Coordinates of C-alpha atoms (C1' of nucleotides) in Angstrom, one line a residue:
Chain J
M1 CA 50.7 -62.7 -31.7
L2 CA 51.7 -59.8 -29.6
K3 CA 52.6 -60.4 -26.0
E4 CA 50.1 -57.7 -25.1
E5 CA 47.3 -59.7 -26.5
T6 CA 48.1 -62.6 -24.3
I7 CA 48.1 -60.3 -21.3
L8 CA 44.8 -58.8 -22.3
N9 CA 43.3 -62.2 -22.9
N10 CA 44.5 -63.5 -19.6
Y11 CA 43.0 -60.6 -17.9
L12 CA 39.7 -61.1 -19.6
R13 CA 39.5 -64.8 -18.9
E14 CA 40.4 -64.2 -15.2
N15 CA 37.6 -61.7 -14.9
G16 CA 34.9 -63.5 -16.7
L17 CA 35.0 -61.3 -19.7
K18 CA 35.1 -62.2 -23.3
Q19 CA 37.6 -61.6 -26.0
S20 CA 36.3 -59.6 -28.9
R21 CA 37.6 -58.3 -32.2
T22 CA 36.6 -54.8 -31.3
R23 CA 38.7 -54.8 -28.2
E24 CA 41.7 -56.1 -30.1
Q25 CA 41.3 -53.5 -32.7
V26 CA 41.2 -50.7 -30.1
M27 CA 44.2 -52.1 -28.4
R28 CA 46.2 -52.4 -31.5
C29 CA 45.6 -48.8 -32.4
F30 CA 46.6 -47.8 -28.9
L31 CA 49.8 -49.8 -29.0
E32 CA 50.8 -48.4 -32.4
T33 CA 51.0 -44.9 -30.9
E34 CA 54.1 -44.0 -29.1
R35 CA 52.7 -40.8 -27.7
H36 CA 50.3 -40.1 -24.8
L37 CA 46.8 -40.2 -26.1
T38 CA 43.5 -38.8 -24.8
A39 CA 40.5 -41.0 -25.3
E40 CA 39.3 -38.6 -27.9
E41 CA 42.6 -38.9 -29.9
L42 CA 42.5 -42.6 -29.7
Y43 CA 38.9 -42.6 -30.8
R44 CA 39.8 -40.5 -33.9
K45 CA 42.6 -42.9 -34.7
V46 CA 40.4 -45.9 -34.3
S47 CA 37.6 -44.4 -36.3
R48 CA 39.8 -43.8 -39.3
R49 CA 40.4 -47.5 -39.6
F50 CA 37.3 -49.0 -38.0
P51 CA 34.6 -46.4 -38.6
S52 CA 31.9 -48.4 -36.8
I53 CA 33.6 -48.5 -33.4
G54 CA 32.1 -45.9 -31.1
M55 CA 33.5 -43.6 -28.5
A56 CA 32.0 -45.5 -25.6
T57 CA 33.8 -48.6 -26.6
V58 CA 37.1 -46.7 -26.7
Y59 CA 36.5 -45.5 -23.1
R60 CA 35.5 -49.0 -22.0
T61 CA 38.5 -50.6 -23.6
L62 CA 40.9 -48.0 -22.1
G63 CA 39.5 -48.9 -18.7
I64 CA 40.1 -52.6 -19.3
L65 CA 43.6 -51.9 -20.6
C66 CA 44.4 -49.9 -17.4
R67 CA 43.1 -52.6 -15.2
A68 CA 45.0 -55.3 -17.1
G69 CA 48.2 -53.3 -16.5
L70 CA 48.7 -52.4 -20.2
A71 CA 47.9 -48.8 -20.0
E72 CA 48.4 -46.1 -17.4
E73 CA 46.3 -43.0 -16.9
L74 CA 48.0 -39.7 -16.6
R75 CA 46.4 -36.5 -15.5
L76 CA 47.8 -33.1 -16.0
Q77 CA 46.2 -29.8 -15.1
D78 CA 43.5 -29.7 -17.8
G79 CA 41.3 -32.4 -16.3
V80 CA 41.6 -34.6 -19.4
A81 CA 42.9 -38.1 -18.9
R82 CA 45.8 -39.2 -21.1
Y83 CA 46.8 -42.8 -21.5
E84 CA 50.2 -44.3 -22.2
H85 CA 51.6 -47.8 -22.6
K86 CA 52.6 -49.5 -19.5
Y87 CA 53.8 -52.9 -20.6
R88 CA 57.3 -52.9 -22.2
H89 CA 57.7 -49.3 -21.1
R90 CA 59.3 -49.2 -17.8
H91 CA 57.8 -46.9 -15.3
H92 CA 58.7 -43.2 -15.7
D93 CA 57.6 -39.8 -14.6
H94 CA 57.1 -36.6 -16.6
L95 CA 58.6 -33.2 -17.1
V96 CA 56.3 -30.9 -19.0
C97 CA 57.1 -27.5 -20.4
S98 CA 54.5 -25.1 -19.1
S99 CA 54.9 -23.0 -22.2
C100 CA 54.9 -25.4 -25.1
R101 CA 53.5 -28.4 -23.3
K102 CA 56.3 -30.7 -24.6
F103 CA 56.9 -33.8 -22.6
V104 CA 60.0 -35.5 -21.4
E105 CA 59.9 -38.9 -19.8
V106 CA 62.3 -39.6 -17.0
A107 CA 63.1 -42.8 -15.1
D108 CA 65.2 -42.0 -12.1
A109 CA 66.1 -44.5 -9.5
E110 CA 66.9 -41.9 -6.8
L111 CA 63.4 -40.3 -7.2
E112 CA 61.8 -43.7 -6.9
R113 CA 63.7 -44.4 -3.8
V114 CA 62.9 -41.1 -2.2
L115 CA 59.2 -41.5 -2.9
A116 CA 59.1 -45.0 -1.5
E117 CA 60.9 -44.0 1.6
L118 CA 58.7 -41.1 2.1
A119 CA 55.6 -43.1 1.9
E120 CA 56.9 -45.8 4.2
S121 CA 58.0 -43.3 6.7
R122 CA 54.4 -42.2 7.0
G123 CA 53.1 -45.7 7.4
I124 CA 51.9 -46.0 3.8
T125 CA 52.9 -49.0 1.6
P126 CA 53.5 -47.3 -1.7
E127 CA 51.7 -48.7 -4.8
Y128 CA 52.2 -46.2 -7.5
H129 CA 52.7 -42.5 -8.0
S130 CA 52.2 -39.7 -10.3
V131 CA 55.0 -37.1 -10.6
V132 CA 54.8 -34.2 -13.0
V133 CA 57.4 -31.4 -12.9
Y134 CA 56.4 -28.3 -14.8
G135 CA 59.0 -25.9 -16.0
T136 CA 60.4 -24.0 -19.0
C137 CA 62.3 -26.0 -21.5
R138 CA 65.4 -24.5 -23.2
E139 CA 63.7 -23.6 -26.4
C140 CA 61.0 -21.7 -24.7
S141 CA 63.3 -19.9 -22.3
G142 CA 65.3 -18.9 -25.4
K143 CA 62.2 -17.4 -27.0
I144 CA 61.4 -15.4 -24.0
N145 CA 64.7 -13.6 -24.2
E146 CA 64.5 -12.8 -27.9
Chain Y
M1 CA 42.6 -7.4 8.0
L2 CA 43.9 -10.7 6.8
K3 CA 47.2 -10.8 5.0
E4 CA 45.5 -12.8 2.3
E5 CA 43.2 -10.0 1.6
T6 CA 46.1 -7.7 0.9
I7 CA 47.5 -10.2 -1.5
L8 CA 44.3 -10.6 -3.3
N9 CA 43.7 -6.9 -3.5
N10 CA 47.2 -6.3 -4.8
Y11 CA 46.6 -8.9 -7.4
L12 CA 43.4 -7.4 -8.4
R13 CA 44.8 -3.9 -8.7
E14 CA 47.8 -5.0 -10.7
N15 CA 45.5 -6.7 -13.2
G16 CA 42.9 -4.1 -13.6
L17 CA 40.3 -6.0 -11.7
K18 CA 38.1 -4.6 -9.0
Q19 CA 37.6 -5.6 -5.4
S20 CA 34.2 -7.0 -4.5
R21 CA 32.4 -8.1 -1.5
T22 CA 31.5 -11.4 -3.1
R23 CA 35.1 -12.3 -3.9
E24 CA 36.1 -11.5 -0.3
Q25 CA 33.3 -13.7 1.0
V26 CA 34.3 -16.6 -1.2
M27 CA 37.9 -16.2 -0.2
R28 CA 37.0 -16.2 3.5
C29 CA 35.0 -19.4 3.2
F30 CA 37.9 -20.9 1.4
L31 CA 40.5 -19.8 4.0
E32 CA 38.4 -21.1 6.9
T33 CA 38.6 -24.6 5.6
E34 CA 41.7 -26.6 6.3
R35 CA 41.0 -29.4 4.0
H36 CA 41.2 -29.7 0.3
L37 CA 38.1 -28.6 -1.3
T38 CA 36.5 -29.2 -4.7
A39 CA 34.7 -26.3 -6.3
E40 CA 31.4 -28.0 -5.5
E41 CA 32.3 -28.3 -1.8
L42 CA 33.3 -24.7 -1.6
Y43 CA 30.2 -23.7 -3.3
R44 CA 28.0 -25.6 -0.8
K45 CA 29.9 -24.0 2.1
V46 CA 29.6 -20.5 0.5
S47 CA 25.9 -21.1 -0.2
R48 CA 25.1 -21.8 3.4
R49 CA 26.3 -18.4 4.5
F50 CA 25.7 -16.4 1.3
P51 CA 22.8 -18.0 -0.5
S52 CA 22.8 -15.6 -3.4
I53 CA 26.4 -16.4 -4.5
G54 CA 26.4 -18.7 -7.6
M55 CA 28.5 -21.6 -8.6
A56 CA 30.1 -19.7 -11.5
T57 CA 31.4 -17.1 -9.2
V58 CA 33.0 -19.7 -7.0
Y59 CA 34.8 -21.1 -10.1
R60 CA 35.8 -17.6 -11.2
T61 CA 37.1 -16.7 -7.7
L62 CA 39.0 -19.9 -7.4
G63 CA 40.7 -19.1 -10.6
I64 CA 41.7 -15.7 -9.3
L65 CA 42.9 -17.1 -6.0
C66 CA 45.2 -19.5 -7.9
R67 CA 46.5 -16.8 -10.2
A68 CA 47.1 -14.6 -7.1
G69 CA 49.1 -17.4 -5.5
L70 CA 46.7 -18.0 -2.7
A71 CA 45.3 -21.3 -3.8
E72 CA 46.7 -24.3 -5.6
E73 CA 45.0 -26.7 -7.8
L74 CA 45.5 -30.4 -7.2
R75 CA 44.3 -33.2 -9.5
L76 CA 43.9 -36.7 -8.5
Q77 CA 42.7 -39.6 -10.6
D78 CA 39.0 -38.7 -10.7
G79 CA 39.4 -35.6 -12.9
V80 CA 37.9 -33.3 -10.3
A81 CA 40.0 -30.3 -9.4
R82 CA 40.7 -29.8 -5.7
Y83 CA 42.0 -26.6 -4.2
E84 CA 44.1 -26.0 -1.2
H85 CA 45.7 -23.0 0.5
K86 CA 49.0 -21.9 -0.7
Y87 CA 49.9 -18.9 1.2
R88 CA 51.0 -19.6 4.8
H89 CA 51.2 -23.2 3.9
R90 CA 54.6 -24.2 2.8
H91 CA 54.7 -26.2 -0.3
H92 CA 54.0 -29.9 0.2
D93 CA 53.2 -33.0 -1.7
H94 CA 50.6 -35.7 -1.1
L95 CA 50.3 -39.3 -0.1
V96 CA 46.9 -40.7 -0.7
C97 CA 45.5 -44.0 0.6
S98 CA 44.1 -45.8 -2.5
S99 CA 41.6 -47.6 -0.3
C100 CA 40.2 -45.0 2.1
R101 CA 41.3 -41.9 0.2
K102 CA 42.8 -40.3 3.3
F103 CA 45.5 -37.7 2.6
V104 CA 48.9 -37.1 4.2
E105 CA 50.8 -33.9 3.4
V106 CA 54.5 -34.2 3.2
A107 CA 57.2 -31.6 2.8
D108 CA 60.5 -33.2 2.1
A109 CA 63.7 -31.4 1.2
E110 CA 65.3 -34.4 -0.4
L111 CA 62.4 -34.9 -2.7
E112 CA 62.4 -31.3 -3.7
R113 CA 66.1 -31.4 -4.4
V114 CA 65.8 -34.6 -6.5
L115 CA 63.0 -33.1 -8.6
A116 CA 64.8 -29.9 -9.2
E117 CA 68.0 -31.7 -10.2
L118 CA 66.1 -34.0 -12.5
A119 CA 64.4 -31.2 -14.4
E120 CA 67.6 -29.2 -14.7
S121 CA 69.5 -32.2 -15.9
R122 CA 67.0 -32.3 -18.8
G123 CA 67.3 -28.7 -19.6
I124 CA 64.1 -27.6 -17.9
T125 CA 64.0 -24.8 -15.4
P126 CA 61.6 -26.2 -12.8
E127 CA 58.7 -24.0 -11.8
Y128 CA 56.4 -26.2 -9.8
H129 CA 55.4 -29.8 -9.6
S130 CA 52.7 -32.2 -8.6
V131 CA 53.6 -35.4 -6.7
V132 CA 51.0 -37.8 -5.5
V133 CA 52.0 -41.2 -4.1
Y134 CA 49.2 -43.7 -3.8
G135 CA 49.5 -46.6 -1.4
T136 CA 47.7 -48.4 1.5
C137 CA 47.7 -46.8 4.9
R138 CA 48.2 -48.8 8.0
E139 CA 44.6 -48.9 9.0
C140 CA 43.5 -50.1 5.6
S141 CA 46.2 -52.8 5.4
G142 CA 45.0 -53.9 8.8
K143 CA 41.5 -54.3 7.6
I144 CA 42.6 -56.4 4.7
N145 CA 44.1 -58.9 7.0
E146 CA 41.2 -59.1 9.4
Chain W
dA1 C1' 30.4 7.5 -16.5
dT2 C1' 32.9 3.7 -17.4
dT3 C1' 34.4 -0.9 -16.7
dA4 C1' 34.3 -5.1 -14.1
dT5 C1' 31.4 -8.4 -11.6
dT6 C1' 27.5 -11.3 -10.7
dG7 C1' 23.8 -14.8 -11.1
dC8 C1' 21.4 -17.3 -13.9
dA9 C1' 20.7 -20.3 -17.5
dA10 C1' 22.7 -22.4 -21.3
dA11 C1' 26.7 -24.4 -23.4
dA12 C1' 30.8 -27.2 -23.6
dA13 C1' 33.7 -30.8 -22.7
dA14 C1' 34.7 -35.3 -20.8
dT15 C1' 33.0 -39.4 -19.4
dT16 C1' 29.4 -42.9 -18.2
dT17 C1' 25.2 -45.5 -18.7
dG18 C1' 20.8 -47.8 -20.5
dC19 C1' 19.3 -50.6 -23.8
dA20 C1' 18.2 -53.4 -27.8
dA21 C1' 20.8 -55.8 -31.2
dA22 C1' 25.0 -58.5 -32.2
dA23 C1' 28.9 -61.4 -31.0
dG24 C1' 31.5 -64.8 -28.1
dC25 C1' 31.7 -69.0 -25.6
Chain X
dG1 C1' 21.4 -70.7 -25.1
dC2 C1' 23.2 -67.8 -21.9
dT3 C1' 26.2 -63.9 -21.0
dT4 C1' 29.0 -60.2 -22.4
dT5 C1' 29.8 -56.6 -25.7
dT6 C1' 28.7 -53.0 -28.8
dG7 C1' 26.9 -48.7 -30.8
dC8 C1' 24.0 -45.3 -30.3
dA9 C1' 21.8 -41.8 -27.9
dA10 C1' 20.8 -39.9 -23.7
dA11 C1' 22.4 -38.8 -19.2
dT12 C1' 25.9 -37.2 -15.9
dT13 C1' 29.5 -34.5 -14.2
dT14 C1' 32.5 -30.8 -14.1
dT15 C1' 33.6 -26.5 -15.7
dT16 C1' 33.0 -22.4 -18.8
dT17 C1' 30.4 -18.7 -21.1
dG18 C1' 27.0 -15.2 -22.7
dC19 C1' 24.3 -11.8 -21.2
dA20 C1' 21.5 -8.4 -18.9
dA21 C1' 21.4 -6.4 -14.4
dT22 C1' 24.3 -4.7 -10.6
dA23 C1' 28.3 -3.0 -8.1
dA24 C1' 32.9 -0.8 -7.9
dT25 C1' 35.9 3.0 -9.0

DNA sequence: ATTATTGCAAAAAATTTGCAAAAGC
DNA sequence: GCTTTTGCAAATTTTTTGCAATAAT
């Protein structure tokens, strides 16, 4: 049994919710994917294997996964929520190529320190943050000069 | 005449667009507000003074203001775009209280440097970024202990 | 005169919700 | 048995678009 299932089940129990096969199936599909997923993308993936599961359930399950600390919501400029694994993936931030939309994940101790100090210096106890740096990746800046 | 109008008009001319009274009115309402605004909030403000201006025009004008470098889009977790002044407001990032949703703007040279270095170290030429740190402000952490 | 802009209503896109039937405890 | 979950469809919310009328150059 996956460690993530234990975490989910603990969360459910602690919150007076019930375990269900459907939720487990959605979670498994989610965990199998290494990339960032929109709800729509996850729904398509889930549908292929479990055609009876509906979109609303995917949304509801993603909400639970976030609250249980297994998923994290990421918002870029397009207003569409993306979800990525949180458990067993240490916290990281994102660099996005503004041209090809490729992602790079970065975990940087100095950045974390600077952000924490910044919040504390303003009387805010930091909880989490969202950092996205947009720029042009090497391949795309190559293309521009061709 | 406001400096911002010149910038807007230059942008319009350079892009084969036309000046219009409506756009100027929307821009003025936008500039008068010091806070972050959603399109909806700006629309309500515009409506009060110019009841005939429609929502679609507010959206279209906000797009132009962003492209002209006068406004900047900010996205928090709720998927609603917020807009703030860019010109005459030096770049800053945001701290948000996750409890009362209050904002603090921060301009921090060290943070800027770390972000730029991070992107460059991964082969990405940084263009802009979005940093939002969520945490609990002093007032809200006080309330929790009451 | 020609081309862009506007307001409106309708469309799209993303997400949420109400509800009756089904599943979990 | 009581409570939560599910799938569906409908509702909401935010943003975009098509179009005929209007305004700008």
